[in-house]
PDB file of C-alpha atoms in Angstrom:
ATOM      1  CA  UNK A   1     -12.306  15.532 -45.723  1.00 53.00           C
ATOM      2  CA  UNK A   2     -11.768  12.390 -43.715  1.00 69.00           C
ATOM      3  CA  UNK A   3     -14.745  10.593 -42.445  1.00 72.00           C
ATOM      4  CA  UNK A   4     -13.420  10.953 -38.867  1.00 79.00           C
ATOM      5  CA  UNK A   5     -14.634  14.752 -39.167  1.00 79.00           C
ATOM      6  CA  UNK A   6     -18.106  13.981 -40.043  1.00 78.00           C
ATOM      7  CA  UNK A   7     -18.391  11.316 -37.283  1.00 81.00           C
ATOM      8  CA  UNK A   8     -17.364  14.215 -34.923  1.00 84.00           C
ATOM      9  CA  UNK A   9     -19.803  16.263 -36.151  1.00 83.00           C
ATOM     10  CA  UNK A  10     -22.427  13.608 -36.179  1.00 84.00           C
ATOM     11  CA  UNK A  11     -21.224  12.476 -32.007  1.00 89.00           C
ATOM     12  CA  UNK A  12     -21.949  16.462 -31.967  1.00 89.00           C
ATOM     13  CA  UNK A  13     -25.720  15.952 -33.310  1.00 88.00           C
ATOM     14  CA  UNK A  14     -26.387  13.379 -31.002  1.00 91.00           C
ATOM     15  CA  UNK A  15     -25.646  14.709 -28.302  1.00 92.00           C
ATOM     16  CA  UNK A  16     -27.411  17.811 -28.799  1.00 91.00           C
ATOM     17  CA  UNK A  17     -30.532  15.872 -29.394  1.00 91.00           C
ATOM     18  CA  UNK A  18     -29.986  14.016 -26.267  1.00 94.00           C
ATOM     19  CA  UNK A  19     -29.595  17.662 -24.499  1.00 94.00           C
ATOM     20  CA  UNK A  20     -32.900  19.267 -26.037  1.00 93.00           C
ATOM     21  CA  UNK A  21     -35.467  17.890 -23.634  1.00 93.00           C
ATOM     22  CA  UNK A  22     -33.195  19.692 -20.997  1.00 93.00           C
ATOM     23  CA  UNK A  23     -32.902  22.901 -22.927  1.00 92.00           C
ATOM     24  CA  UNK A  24     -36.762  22.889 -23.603  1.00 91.00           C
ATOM     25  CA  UNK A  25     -37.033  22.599 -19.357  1.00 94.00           C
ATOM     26  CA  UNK A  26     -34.489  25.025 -18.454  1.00 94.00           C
ATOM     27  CA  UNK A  27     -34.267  28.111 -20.914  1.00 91.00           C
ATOM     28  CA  UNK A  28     -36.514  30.610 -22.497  1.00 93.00           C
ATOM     29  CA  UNK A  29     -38.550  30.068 -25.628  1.00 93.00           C
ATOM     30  CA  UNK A  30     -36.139  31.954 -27.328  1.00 95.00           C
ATOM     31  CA  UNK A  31     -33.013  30.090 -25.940  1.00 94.00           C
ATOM     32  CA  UNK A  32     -35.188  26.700 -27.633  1.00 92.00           C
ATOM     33  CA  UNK A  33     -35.788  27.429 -30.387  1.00 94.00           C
ATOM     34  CA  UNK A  34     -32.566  28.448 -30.735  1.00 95.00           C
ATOM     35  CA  UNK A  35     -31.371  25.365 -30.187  1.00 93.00           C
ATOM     36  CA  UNK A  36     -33.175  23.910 -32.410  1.00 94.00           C
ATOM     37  CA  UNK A  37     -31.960  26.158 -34.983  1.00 95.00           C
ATOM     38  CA  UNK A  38     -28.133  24.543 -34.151  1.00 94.00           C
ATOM     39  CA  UNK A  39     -29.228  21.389 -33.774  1.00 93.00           C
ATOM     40  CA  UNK A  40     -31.118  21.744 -37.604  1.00 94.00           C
ATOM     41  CA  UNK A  41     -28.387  23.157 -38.635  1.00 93.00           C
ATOM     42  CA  UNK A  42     -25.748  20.567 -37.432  1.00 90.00           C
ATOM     43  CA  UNK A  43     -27.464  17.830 -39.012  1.00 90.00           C
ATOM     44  CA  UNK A  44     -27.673  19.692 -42.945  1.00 92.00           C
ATOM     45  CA  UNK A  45     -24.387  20.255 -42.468  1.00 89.00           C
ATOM     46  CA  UNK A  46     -23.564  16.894 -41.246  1.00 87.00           C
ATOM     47  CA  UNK A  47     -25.158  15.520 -44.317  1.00 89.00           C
ATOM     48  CA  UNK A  48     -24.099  17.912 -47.206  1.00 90.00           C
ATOM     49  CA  UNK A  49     -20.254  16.895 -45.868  1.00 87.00           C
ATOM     50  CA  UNK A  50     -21.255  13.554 -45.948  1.00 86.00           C
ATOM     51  CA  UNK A  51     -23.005  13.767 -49.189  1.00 90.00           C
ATOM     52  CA  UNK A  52     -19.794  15.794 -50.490  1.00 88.00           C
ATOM     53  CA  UNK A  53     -17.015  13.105 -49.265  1.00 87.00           C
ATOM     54  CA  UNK A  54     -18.905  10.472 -50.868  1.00 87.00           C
ATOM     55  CA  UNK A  55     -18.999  12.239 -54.396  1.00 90.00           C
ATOM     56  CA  UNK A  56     -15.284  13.098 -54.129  1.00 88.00           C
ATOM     57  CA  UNK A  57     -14.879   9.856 -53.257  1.00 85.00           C
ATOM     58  CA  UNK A  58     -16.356   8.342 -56.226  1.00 88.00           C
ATOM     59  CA  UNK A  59     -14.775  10.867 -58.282  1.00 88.00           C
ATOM     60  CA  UNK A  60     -11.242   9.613 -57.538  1.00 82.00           C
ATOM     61  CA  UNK A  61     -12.144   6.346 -58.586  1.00 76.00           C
TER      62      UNK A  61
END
């Protein structure tokens, strides 16, 4: 995976948390936490991939 991915994903987390004081405002305690579960769940998965492309990475070497 090419590090242009993860920075996608990570523009993706960012933005998200920029959104979540609106979300909190605007939607149902359900819709929330909700969100929060994505926005958890974006970042793990942000960071496994990264974690992942810099082990394959210094496997090639």
């Amino acid at each position: 995976m090419r590090l242009v991915w993860l920075g996608a994903l990570s523009a993706l987390a960012v933005l998200m948390a920029v959104f979540t004081p609106y979300v909190f405002r605007t939607e149902s305690r359900w819709q929330g936490i909700a969100w929060l579960v994505m926005l958890a769940g974006t970042v793990a998965l942000t960071a496994v991939l990264l974690r992942a492309e810099l082990l394959i990475r210094r496997q090639r070497r």
